[in-house]
Short mmCIF file of C-alpha atoms in Angstrom, two decimals:
data_model
loop_
_atom_site.label_atom_id
_atom_site.label_comp_id
_atom_site.label_asym_id
_atom_site.label_seq_id
_atom_site.Cartn_x
_atom_site.Cartn_y
_atom_site.Cartn_z
CA UNK A 1 16.36 20.06 15.31
CA UNK A 2 13.24 20.53 17.07
CA UNK A 3 12.08 18.46 19.93
CA UNK A 4 9.67 15.79 19.06
CA UNK A 5 8.52 15.75 22.64
CA UNK A 6 7.43 19.67 22.58
CA UNK A 7 3.90 19.16 23.34
CA UNK A 8 3.65 15.47 23.27
CA UNK A 9 0.67 14.03 25.41
CA UNK A 10 2.88 11.00 27.33
CA UNK A 11 2.31 8.25 30.24
CA UNK A 12 5.66 7.00 31.85
CA UNK A 13 5.19 4.30 34.24
CA UNK A 14 7.47 4.09 37.69
CA UNK A 15 7.78 8.22 37.22
CA UNK A 16 7.40 8.82 40.99
CA UNK A 17 11.11 8.75 41.49
CA UNK A 18 14.31 7.10 40.01
CA UNK A 19 14.63 7.37 36.33
CA UNK A 20 10.95 7.77 35.68
CA UNK A 21 10.46 11.24 37.95
CA UNK A 22 14.34 12.13 36.13
CA UNK A 23 12.00 11.47 32.61
CA UNK A 24 8.93 13.07 33.62
CA UNK A 25 11.08 16.54 34.69
CA UNK A 26 13.00 16.61 31.63
CA UNK A 27 9.57 16.02 29.71
CA UNK A 28 8.50 18.43 31.55
CA UNK A 29 11.72 21.10 30.82
CA UNK A 30 11.81 19.96 27.27
CA UNK A 31 7.50 21.71 26.46
CA UNK A 32 5.47 18.16 26.81
CA UNK A 33 2.20 19.97 27.15
CA UNK A 34 1.11 16.30 29.51
CA UNK A 35 2.21 13.77 31.38
CA UNK A 36 0.99 10.38 33.15
CA UNK A 37 2.23 9.73 36.05
CA UNK A 38 1.64 5.90 35.76
CA UNK A 39 2.44 4.46 39.55
CA UNK A 40 1.18 1.81 42.03
CA UNK A 41 -0.27 4.78 44.00
CA UNK A 42 -1.74 7.85 42.49
CA UNK A 43 -0.95 9.46 45.86
CA UNK A 44 3.25 9.16 45.98
CA UNK A 45 2.64 12.03 42.21
CA UNK A 46 1.29 15.14 45.06
CA UNK A 47 4.48 16.84 45.51
CA UNK A 48 5.01 16.44 41.19
CA UNK A 49 1.93 17.95 40.83
CA UNK A 50 2.55 20.91 43.30
CA UNK A 51 5.87 21.45 41.11
CA UNK A 52 5.04 21.33 37.07
CA UNK A 53 0.69 21.92 38.04
CA UNK A 54 -2.38 19.68 35.46
CA UNK A 55 0.90 18.98 33.50
CA UNK A 56 1.53 15.17 35.77
CA UNK A 57 -2.07 13.42 35.21
CA UNK A 58 -2.23 11.03 38.19
CA UNK A 59 -2.90 7.27 36.99
CA UNK A 60 -2.35 3.97 39.01
CA UNK A 61 -0.47 1.53 36.96
CA UNK A 62 0.68 -2.26 38.35
CA UNK A 63 1.95 -3.71 36.70
CA UNK A 64 1.55 -6.62 38.51
CA UNK A 65 -1.92 -5.75 37.96
CA UNK A 66 -3.09 -7.26 33.75
CA UNK A 67 -6.44 -4.87 34.94
CA UNK A 68 -4.74 -1.30 36.07
CA UNK A 69 -2.93 -1.56 32.69
CA UNK A 70 -6.25 -2.14 31.11
CA UNK A 71 -7.92 0.72 32.77
CA UNK A 72 -4.78 3.28 32.86
CA UNK A 73 -4.92 2.77 28.85
CA UNK A 74 -8.15 3.84 28.47
CA UNK A 75 -8.28 6.72 30.88
CA UNK A 76 -5.09 7.83 29.07
CA UNK A 77 -6.35 7.30 25.29
CA UNK A 78 -4.68 10.34 24.41
CA UNK A 79 -1.21 9.46 25.37
CA UNK A 80 0.76 9.52 22.35
CA UNK A 81 4.69 8.06 23.30
CA UNK A 82 4.69 5.80 26.01
CA UNK A 83 7.93 4.70 28.17
CA UNK A 84 7.86 1.71 30.24
CA UNK A 85 10.08 2.25 32.70
CA UNK A 86 9.07 -0.22 36.15
CA UNK A 87 10.77 -3.17 36.77
CA UNK A 88 12.37 -4.95 40.34
CA UNK A 89 15.57 -6.64 39.96
CA UNK A 90 16.44 -9.48 42.81
CA UNK A 91 20.23 -9.84 43.37
CA UNK A 92 19.69 -13.83 43.41
CA UNK A 93 22.01 -15.91 41.50
CA UNK A 94 21.03 -18.96 39.93
CA UNK A 95 21.97 -21.79 42.20
CA UNK A 96 20.28 -20.00 45.72
CA UNK A 97 17.25 -21.83 47.13
CA UNK A 98 14.62 -19.58 45.92
CA UNK A 99 16.48 -18.29 42.87
CA UNK A 100 13.40 -19.67 40.89
CA UNK A 101 10.51 -17.87 42.57
CA UNK A 102 12.99 -14.56 42.29
CA UNK A 103 12.91 -15.05 38.24
CA UNK A 104 9.15 -15.76 38.29
CA UNK A 105 9.02 -13.02 40.00
CA UNK A 106 10.65 -10.16 37.57
CA UNK A 107 9.98 -11.75 34.88
CA UNK A 108 6.11 -11.09 35.92
CA UNK A 109 7.52 -7.73 35.63
CA UNK A 110 9.07 -6.72 33.99
CA UNK A 111 8.29 -8.99 30.51
CA UNK A 112 4.98 -10.31 30.87
CA UNK A 113 3.91 -6.86 32.09
CA UNK A 114 5.97 -4.98 29.54
CA UNK A 115 3.46 -7.44 27.01
CA UNK A 116 0.44 -6.24 28.79
CA UNK A 117 1.58 -2.54 28.12
CA UNK A 118 2.58 -2.82 24.90
CA UNK A 119 -1.57 -4.60 24.61
CA UNK A 120 -3.11 -2.12 26.26
CA UNK A 121 -1.55 0.95 24.24
CA UNK A 122 -0.99 -0.11 20.92
CA UNK A 123 -4.36 0.34 19.89
CA UNK A 124 -3.92 4.09 21.63
CA UNK A 125 -0.95 5.21 19.70
CA UNK A 126 -1.86 3.82 16.89
CA UNK A 127 -5.23 6.16 17.25
CA UNK A 128 -3.27 8.67 17.35
CA UNK A 129 -1.35 8.48 14.49
CA UNK A 130 1.54 5.93 15.26
CA UNK A 131 3.04 7.64 18.39
CA UNK A 132 6.29 5.84 20.22
CA UNK A 133 6.77 3.49 22.95
CA UNK A 134 10.16 3.11 24.89
CA UNK A 135 11.33 -0.45 27.13
CA UNK A 136 13.76 0.38 29.89
CA UNK A 137 16.20 -2.51 29.19
CA UNK A 138 18.66 -2.35 30.39
CA UNK A 139 22.85 -3.10 29.47
CA UNK A 140 22.55 -6.48 31.30
CA UNK A 141 19.85 -7.88 28.68
CA UNK A 142 23.49 -9.24 26.11
CA UNK A 143 25.66 -9.93 28.68
CA UNK A 144 24.12 -11.16 32.28
CA UNK A 145 26.29 -11.76 35.31
CA UNK A 146 25.99 -14.31 38.13
CA UNK A 147 24.98 -12.47 41.05
CA UNK A 148 21.98 -11.27 39.39
CA UNK A 149 20.91 -13.84 36.53
CA UNK A 150 17.40 -13.99 37.46
CA UNK A 151 17.67 -10.10 36.58
CA UNK A 152 19.45 -10.52 33.58
CA UNK A 153 17.36 -13.29 32.53
CA UNK A 154 14.17 -11.23 32.60
CA UNK A 155 16.05 -8.06 31.37
CA UNK A 156 17.44 -10.54 27.95
CA UNK A 157 13.72 -12.17 28.08
CA UNK A 158 12.72 -8.50 27.64
CA UNK A 159 14.58 -7.16 24.68
CA UNK A 160 13.98 -10.27 23.28
CA UNK A 161 10.20 -8.94 23.18
CA UNK A 162 10.58 -5.65 22.36
CA UNK A 163 12.59 -6.73 18.94
CA UNK A 164 9.01 -8.63 18.05
CA UNK A 165 7.29 -5.73 18.81
CA UNK A 166 10.03 -2.89 16.81
CA UNK A 167 8.09 -5.31 14.13
CA UNK A 168 5.36 -5.67 14.86
CA UNK A 169 4.23 -2.32 15.79
CA UNK A 170 6.07 -0.76 13.20
CA UNK A 171 3.64 -2.54 10.82
CA UNK A 172 0.94 -0.03 12.47
CA UNK A 173 3.35 3.30 12.52
CA UNK A 174 4.88 2.83 15.99
CA UNK A 175 8.07 3.52 16.71
CA UNK A 176 9.42 1.55 19.37
CA UNK A 177 13.35 2.20 20.84
CA UNK A 178 14.71 -0.26 23.53
CA UNK A 179 16.72 2.08 26.26
CA UNK A 180 20.12 0.00 27.70
CA UNK A 181 21.64 1.43 30.75
CA UNK A 182 24.63 0.84 32.93
CA UNK A 183 24.26 1.17 36.43
CA UNK A 184 23.16 3.81 37.24
CA UNK A 185 22.82 6.56 40.11
CA UNK A 186 19.04 5.09 41.94
CA UNK A 187 18.14 3.69 44.80
CA UNK A 188 18.08 0.03 42.26
CA UNK A 189 21.68 1.22 41.88
CA UNK A 190 22.32 1.90 45.73
CA UNK A 191 20.12 -1.72 46.45
CA UNK A 192 22.88 -3.88 43.77
CA UNK A 193 26.04 -2.25 45.19
CA UNK A 194 26.93 -0.05 42.22
CA UNK A 195 27.94 2.92 43.92
CA UNK A 196 30.45 5.93 43.18
CA UNK A 197 30.99 4.19 39.45
CA UNK A 198 26.83 4.85 38.27
CA UNK A 199 25.93 7.07 35.77
CA UNK A 200 23.14 9.42 36.74
CA UNK A 201 19.91 8.95 36.04
CA UNK A 202 19.52 11.84 33.34
CA UNK A 203 21.79 10.83 31.12
CA UNK A 204 19.47 7.79 30.84
CA UNK A 205 16.75 10.36 29.75
CA UNK A 206 19.13 12.34 27.69
CA UNK A 207 19.90 8.90 26.08
CA UNK A 208 15.96 8.07 25.47
CA UNK A 209 15.02 11.29 24.65
CA UNK A 210 18.18 11.91 21.76
CA UNK A 211 16.51 8.23 20.46
CA UNK A 212 13.34 9.59 19.93
CA UNK A 213 14.13 12.60 18.17
CA UNK A 214 16.80 10.60 16.06
CA UNK A 215 15.14 8.06 14.36
CA UNK A 216 16.72 5.78 16.80
CA UNK A 217 15.55 1.85 18.08
CA UNK A 218 18.81 1.36 20.28
CA UNK A 219 19.51 3.83 22.81
CA UNK A 220 22.84 2.99 24.54
CA UNK A 221 23.87 5.07 28.68
CA UNK A 222 26.89 5.22 30.12
CA UNK A 223 30.28 4.32 30.21
CA UNK A 224 30.38 0.88 30.44
CA UNK A 225 26.22 0.40 28.00
CA UNK A 226 28.92 2.73 25.39
CA UNK A 227 31.97 -0.16 25.98
CA UNK A 228 29.63 -2.78 25.08
CA UNK A 229 27.47 -1.36 22.06
CA UNK A 230 30.91 -0.83 20.51
CA UNK A 231 31.40 -4.77 19.42
CA UNK A 232 27.77 -5.89 19.62
CA UNK A 233 26.69 -2.41 16.74
CA UNK A 234 28.05 -4.22 13.58
CA UNK A 235 25.97 -7.45 15.07
CA UNK A 236 23.10 -5.63 15.82
CA UNK A 237 23.09 -3.81 12.44
CA UNK A 238 23.40 -7.05 11.06
CA UNK A 239 20.77 -9.57 12.56
CA UNK A 240 19.13 -7.12 15.52
CA UNK A 241 17.98 -4.06 12.86
CA UNK A 242 18.75 -5.47 10.11
CA UNK A 243 16.57 -7.70 6.49
CA UNK A 244 16.15 -11.35 8.41
CA UNK A 245 14.01 -12.59 5.50
CA UNK A 246 17.05 -12.20 2.83
CA UNK A 247 19.80 -13.27 5.33
CA UNK A 248 17.11 -15.95 5.81
CA UNK A 249 16.97 -16.87 1.97
CA UNK A 250 20.29 -16.54 2.22
CA UNK A 251 21.28 -19.23 5.08
CA UNK A 252 18.84 -21.31 2.46
CA UNK A 253 19.10 -20.72 -0.56
CA UNK A 254 21.58 -23.68 -1.54
CA UNK A 255 19.16 -26.48 0.05
CA UNK A 256 15.72 -25.13 -0.96
CA UNK A 257 15.83 -27.50 -3.75
CA UNK A 258 16.79 -30.25 -2.10
CA UNK A 259 13.95 -29.97 0.81
CA UNK A 260 11.72 -30.60 -2.23
CA UNK A 261 13.07 -33.35 -3.93
CA UNK A 262 13.06 -34.71 0.04
CA UNK A 263 9.92 -34.29 0.86
CA UNK A 264 8.54 -35.58 -2.53
CA UNK A 265 10.69 -38.58 -2.51
CA UNK A 266 8.62 -38.83 1.02
CA UNK A 267 5.11 -38.57 -0.72
CA UNK A 268 6.18 -40.76 -2.77
CA UNK A 269 6.98 -43.80 -0.47
CA UNK A 270 3.77 -43.14 1.31
#
């Protein structure tokens, strides 16, 4: 199978460290033509430029600053694949005094940031033939953990937005991929206390590129995510990736006539 990354122009948010950096380096190895490293501080990309030359282009992009996302889209007009990797995680349970503030912060970055990236880059991807939008969600998107409930809530919301984007952007020929890693060996993972049972970031990168090559919507990464995927898959096949219009028609096929009659009676009573 031909690697669909070869000769492509990509943009990766949070590309200077952690999972984002591994994705960038993997894409270079796979023959990507150019990668916009979209980060809050472009100077942090210098080591990557030294390693890979002008195939890496630093771009300032802060998910907390909408104007920076618009500016990045105006600069990176040749992008064919956008990977929204950047995100934040606050270790807060729902009863902590500052839990609401933590959730507001995570929603702003993890959810509104995704929406801003999609709004800014959808026209760019369409102009370049459709392309791909990849969103880094989490296994926490489908199962919350009490000790970092606010993060889980933000990722569940991001997953919901990703599903909607799948349908909307599909109309313009843009594929959307939802990535669901389990515990991963990154600074964020260490801060969360994942420790030795976390998976390598290279598994995330490989899963992303496999999903791009194979046309998948979901990419489940690591042993925990795989165990979640197995019982979740039938639901996903029928509902998440199924024909929702057909499900609605099936659900209401026996009440359509009754509803119409009730509306007519109501009109007559007035």
